[in-house]
XYZ file of C-alpha atoms in Angstrom:
354
model
C 4.932 -14.593 -12.014
C 4.669 -17.292 -14.660
C 4.407 -16.265 -18.304
C 1.105 -16.836 -20.046
C 0.422 -17.687 -23.681
C 2.433 -15.918 -26.370
C -0.683 -14.394 -27.925
C -3.704 -13.059 -26.093
C -7.197 -14.260 -27.066
C -9.962 -11.951 -28.165
C -11.789 -10.364 -25.272
C -8.825 -10.683 -22.935
C -8.886 -8.264 -20.043
C -12.343 -9.177 -18.859
C -12.920 -11.415 -15.873
C -14.068 -14.965 -16.462
C -17.804 -15.203 -17.035
C -19.805 -16.685 -14.165
C -21.135 -20.146 -14.862
C -24.540 -20.112 -16.505
C -25.812 -22.426 -13.801
C -25.562 -19.552 -11.348
C -23.288 -21.545 -9.052
C -21.305 -19.060 -6.952
C -17.535 -18.873 -7.337
C -16.456 -17.903 -3.829
C -13.127 -17.768 -2.038
C -12.341 -17.909 1.662
C -8.993 -16.110 1.440
C -10.088 -12.851 3.042
C -7.144 -10.539 3.771
C -6.276 -9.948 7.439
C -7.674 -6.928 9.258
C -6.449 -7.217 12.864
C -2.984 -8.664 13.531
C -0.511 -8.685 16.403
C 3.195 -7.891 16.337
C 5.661 -8.939 19.003
C 8.507 -6.832 17.628
C 8.886 -3.484 15.903
C 6.389 -2.149 13.399
C 7.717 -0.335 10.339
C 5.594 1.668 7.885
C 6.754 2.348 4.317
C 4.993 4.839 2.082
C 4.004 4.819 -1.581
C 6.473 2.983 -3.855
C 4.989 3.778 -7.295
C 7.006 1.312 -9.334
C 10.419 2.442 -8.062
C 11.987 -0.767 -6.819
C 15.318 0.919 -6.055
C 13.664 3.360 -3.659
C 11.676 0.501 -2.137
C 14.930 -1.382 -1.481
C 16.462 1.768 0.022
C 13.476 2.285 2.308
C 13.561 -1.323 3.505
C 17.294 -0.996 4.092
C 16.734 2.119 6.189
C 14.216 0.124 8.201
C 16.887 -2.487 8.881
C 14.902 -5.392 7.461
C 16.538 -5.919 4.049
C 20.047 -6.979 3.080
C 21.540 -8.765 0.076
C 23.336 -12.106 -0.076
C 26.445 -12.779 -2.164
C 24.305 -13.238 -5.255
C 22.599 -9.866 -4.589
C 19.313 -11.553 -3.737
C 17.063 -9.883 -1.141
C 17.399 -11.323 2.345
C 15.120 -10.578 5.289
C 17.152 -9.474 8.327
C 14.298 -7.952 10.320
C 13.672 -10.831 12.741
C 10.097 -10.428 14.078
C 9.562 -6.921 12.666
C 6.232 -6.322 10.920
C 6.404 -4.077 7.848
C 3.304 -2.350 6.479
C 3.593 -0.848 3.008
C 0.821 1.738 2.654
C -0.266 0.975 -0.919
C 0.330 2.555 -4.335
C 3.012 0.109 -5.374
C 1.670 0.553 -8.915
C 1.945 3.318 -11.545
C 4.439 6.116 -12.235
C 7.393 3.689 -12.342
C 8.679 0.828 -14.482
C 8.976 -1.940 -11.863
C 5.505 -2.459 -10.443
C 5.294 -6.254 -10.614
C 8.935 -6.469 -9.546
C 8.145 -4.417 -6.439
C 5.167 -6.647 -5.594
C 7.300 -9.767 -5.986
C 10.052 -8.267 -3.808
C 7.606 -7.565 -0.987
C 6.027 -11.011 -1.315
C 9.411 -12.726 -1.113
C 10.380 -10.724 1.955
C 7.068 -11.642 3.552
C 7.790 -15.332 2.934
C 11.198 -15.011 4.577
C 9.913 -12.798 7.412
C 7.274 -15.303 8.476
C 9.980 -17.893 9.083
C 11.328 -15.534 11.768
C 8.035 -14.415 13.283
C 7.753 -11.226 11.228
C 5.615 -10.255 8.240
C 5.363 -7.836 5.320
C 1.917 -6.502 4.438
C 0.981 -4.482 1.371
C -2.174 -2.385 1.456
C -4.292 -1.608 -1.569
C -4.223 2.046 -2.538
C -6.113 4.064 -5.118
C -3.618 3.161 -7.849
C -4.197 -0.536 -7.264
C -7.933 0.033 -7.661
C -7.399 2.188 -10.764
C -5.490 -0.581 -12.489
C -8.031 -3.262 -11.614
C -10.633 -0.878 -13.077
C -8.589 -0.759 -16.299
C -7.542 2.870 -15.771
C -3.891 2.978 -16.847
C -3.438 6.727 -17.253
C -0.533 6.759 -14.764
C 1.257 3.678 -16.109
C 4.660 4.213 -17.752
C 5.848 2.611 -21.005
C 8.142 0.489 -18.856
C 5.178 -0.565 -16.752
C 3.264 -1.645 -19.850
C 6.295 -3.614 -21.026
C 6.715 -5.312 -17.635
C 3.061 -6.392 -17.641
C 3.350 -7.646 -21.217
C 6.422 -9.701 -20.364
C 4.581 -11.187 -17.382
C 1.683 -12.037 -19.711
C 4.033 -13.928 -22.040
C 4.463 -11.363 -24.808
C 7.858 -11.556 -26.482
C 9.855 -10.182 -29.410
C 8.520 -7.569 -31.804
C 5.069 -7.717 -30.163
C 6.502 -5.788 -27.206
C 6.787 -2.748 -29.463
C 3.099 -2.805 -30.346
C 1.145 -0.381 -28.160
C -2.147 -2.215 -28.654
C -0.590 -5.546 -27.668
C 0.978 -4.186 -24.490
C -2.302 -2.486 -23.588
C -4.221 -5.726 -24.041
C -1.591 -7.553 -22.034
C -1.918 -5.109 -19.140
C -5.683 -5.481 -19.236
C -5.179 -9.221 -19.171
C -2.957 -9.047 -16.090
C -4.946 -6.545 -14.023
C -8.642 -7.139 -14.776
C -10.743 -8.644 -11.962
C -10.063 -12.354 -11.740
C -6.792 -12.125 -13.675
C -3.262 -12.786 -12.308
C -2.254 -9.399 -10.882
C -5.746 -8.580 -9.637
C -5.841 -11.919 -7.817
C -2.450 -11.137 -6.330
C -3.607 -7.708 -5.133
C -6.735 -9.321 -3.687
C -4.482 -10.812 -0.999
C -3.751 -7.307 0.312
C -5.836 -5.707 3.043
C -7.254 -2.270 2.387
C -7.312 -1.450 6.105
C -5.010 -3.103 8.634
C -4.654 -2.700 12.387
C -1.409 -3.935 13.919
C -1.608 -3.957 17.714
C -3.109 -0.520 18.396
C -1.930 1.236 15.211
C -4.341 1.586 12.288
C -3.007 1.665 8.711
C -4.784 2.788 5.531
C -3.731 4.337 2.257
C -5.891 7.457 2.467
C -7.797 7.363 5.744
C -10.462 5.683 7.835
C -13.592 7.542 8.946
C -16.222 6.537 11.512
C -18.681 5.397 8.833
C -16.071 2.957 7.517
C -15.752 1.458 10.986
C -19.538 1.211 11.323
C -19.697 -0.669 8.028
C -17.053 -3.091 9.273
C -13.366 -3.088 8.364
C -13.262 -6.849 7.878
C -16.259 -6.643 5.544
C -14.637 -3.795 3.653
C -11.447 -5.836 3.159
C -13.515 -8.816 2.034
C -15.467 -6.657 -0.450
C -12.292 -5.366 -2.105
C -10.811 -8.849 -2.301
C -13.980 -10.332 -3.803
C -14.093 -7.626 -6.484
C -10.427 -8.044 -7.406
C -10.752 -11.829 -7.575
C -13.764 -11.495 -9.852
C -15.955 -13.507 -7.483
C -19.415 -14.463 -8.674
C -22.601 -14.303 -6.647
C -25.345 -16.897 -6.729
C -27.287 -14.798 -9.232
C -24.360 -14.974 -11.672
C -23.252 -11.369 -11.241
C -19.704 -10.303 -10.475
C -18.684 -8.660 -7.215
C -18.942 -4.887 -7.655
C -16.218 -2.330 -6.887
C -16.820 -1.359 -3.237
C -17.796 2.309 -2.990
C -16.648 2.843 0.616
C -13.197 1.601 -0.255
C -12.606 3.409 -3.545
C -15.692 5.338 -4.644
C -15.091 8.991 -3.827
C -12.990 11.491 -1.879
C -14.282 10.146 1.437
C -13.366 6.536 0.630
C -10.511 4.718 2.345
C -8.246 4.817 -0.709
C -8.934 8.386 -1.874
C -9.422 10.276 1.400
C -6.966 13.179 1.782
C -8.380 14.769 4.951
C -5.602 13.367 7.097
C -2.862 13.995 4.524
C -2.982 17.792 4.484
C 0.293 19.328 5.558
C -1.380 22.647 6.304
C -4.940 23.496 7.273
C -6.499 26.724 6.064
C -8.156 27.379 9.431
C -7.992 26.039 12.969
C -11.659 25.064 12.620
C -10.789 22.805 9.691
C -7.973 21.249 11.679
C -10.254 20.687 14.669
C -12.916 18.990 12.535
C -10.368 16.629 10.956
C -8.866 15.761 14.336
C -12.339 15.163 15.794
C -13.205 12.774 12.965
C -9.920 10.988 13.537
C -10.549 10.755 17.258
C -13.955 9.224 16.575
C -12.406 6.554 14.366
C -9.655 5.711 16.843
C -12.034 5.526 19.815
C -14.352 3.152 17.979
C -11.437 0.793 17.348
C -9.474 1.309 20.545
C -6.559 2.473 18.405
C -3.732 4.799 19.404
C -2.863 6.279 16.009
C -3.487 6.175 12.264
C -0.733 5.933 9.630
C -1.508 6.973 6.038
C 0.195 7.438 2.686
C -1.457 8.741 -0.521
C -0.633 12.466 -0.259
C 3.047 13.363 -0.848
C 4.379 15.447 2.028
C 6.584 18.185 0.597
C 8.256 18.759 3.958
C 8.891 15.103 4.708
C 6.992 12.614 6.839
C 5.175 14.242 9.739
C 2.315 13.942 12.201
C -0.733 15.937 13.243
C -3.538 15.886 15.812
C -1.121 15.476 18.725
C 0.582 12.492 17.154
C -2.657 10.677 16.332
C -2.066 10.624 12.573
C 1.220 10.088 10.722
C 1.641 11.004 7.048
C 4.507 9.010 5.518
C 4.174 9.364 1.741
C 7.219 11.506 0.974
C 6.978 11.046 -2.813
C 10.126 8.915 -2.872
C 9.468 7.413 -6.310
C 11.425 8.918 -9.184
C 8.037 9.182 -10.901
C 6.674 11.445 -8.153
C 9.063 13.758 -6.238
C 12.194 11.560 -6.275
C 12.530 12.400 -2.590
C 14.822 10.802 -0.043
C 12.974 7.797 1.431
C 11.796 7.910 5.018
C 10.149 5.181 7.053
C 8.245 5.196 10.316
C 9.273 2.894 13.149
C 6.970 2.114 16.079
C 8.521 0.333 19.023
C 8.540 0.225 22.807
C 11.414 1.599 24.871
C 12.930 -0.230 27.830
C 10.151 1.123 30.064
C 7.433 -0.198 27.769
C 6.484 3.252 26.486
C 5.600 3.612 22.807
C 8.407 5.172 20.786
C 7.819 6.550 17.292
C 10.786 7.407 15.061
C 11.243 8.663 11.520
C 14.203 6.946 9.880
C 16.166 8.311 6.935
C 19.440 7.323 5.206
C 22.766 8.933 6.004
C 23.393 12.299 4.385
C 26.084 12.305 1.658
C 29.517 13.500 2.740
C 29.630 17.281 2.958
C 25.873 17.646 2.639
C 23.861 19.784 4.994
C 21.058 17.730 6.532
C 18.556 18.204 9.306
C 18.819 14.486 10.005
C 21.389 12.650 12.059
C 23.296 10.247 9.763
C 22.085 6.649 9.888
C 19.693 7.406 12.698
C 16.318 8.797 13.475
C 14.274 11.721 14.621
C 12.521 10.576 17.781
C 8.952 11.561 18.574
C 7.718 10.614 22.045
C 4.202 9.358 21.421
C 1.686 12.206 21.379
C 4.272 14.994 21.093
C 4.010 16.171 17.518
């Protein structure tokens, strides 16, 4: 991302003011909601600023290699990768991780593949100006991207203002995140950071994606007001980004489990979807599924700022008979280590058996 001015003007960190004439500042670049994949689909969980773990996860998925100059190279052919959000916070290489995924997407599209990032709750927090989970390295990275150099990088107030400048609605990183969907359906698999409930579907997933994008871009309405943060996407514990119903590793009662699975079934039936894949809630026992394979939880807390866990990725493909095959992929175990995983391979879950 190009550097900005060396010093930041007063009031930086607020979106550009709508024209006094009331003329709307609108954009047509609505993120995708429904896409098709001809090859494999790979899901990667929360990155949280740990670019090394992101590279490891993409390597496990078989889509990333390095050339002689150690530059990232897409080797995934027509594979579609969905990163489940929360690229930001808790790690020092947030913008670097975004740029890595964007470059791989550029390369993937030349081969019929794609790389999608979703917006998670930590993306929305940063666009709101809530930096409580940002690391000193993350502040420095944002300041460097904003053009801050030299001794100014050691000034806390300057790096804070620089981060506000980069992430506020209408500013460079917020506009970049506005390209991300909040909900994405690839073939018959639904992806969201926290979860999708029937009332989200009734509202309209495409409209929800458009609402988030408009807010992050700092779009103006005809009355001169700015687009508001969309409540259904990020407002409370039932929103798409914050929902943890589907991320629970253990239910306190069978009744609770049944209610969650019924809500999930309602969502999937409304969309004609087979399964939901979510991140958001670190799974202490590793990636797993629930509700007879209808929901997959793939945030394993791989970032060094979370659990520093071994990365795992989810692969969805068809076998030679055309049946859906779902696999959890993990790296090879170190020599002499005891592992429940087969080295360099996968744990196979026939669809619906979980």
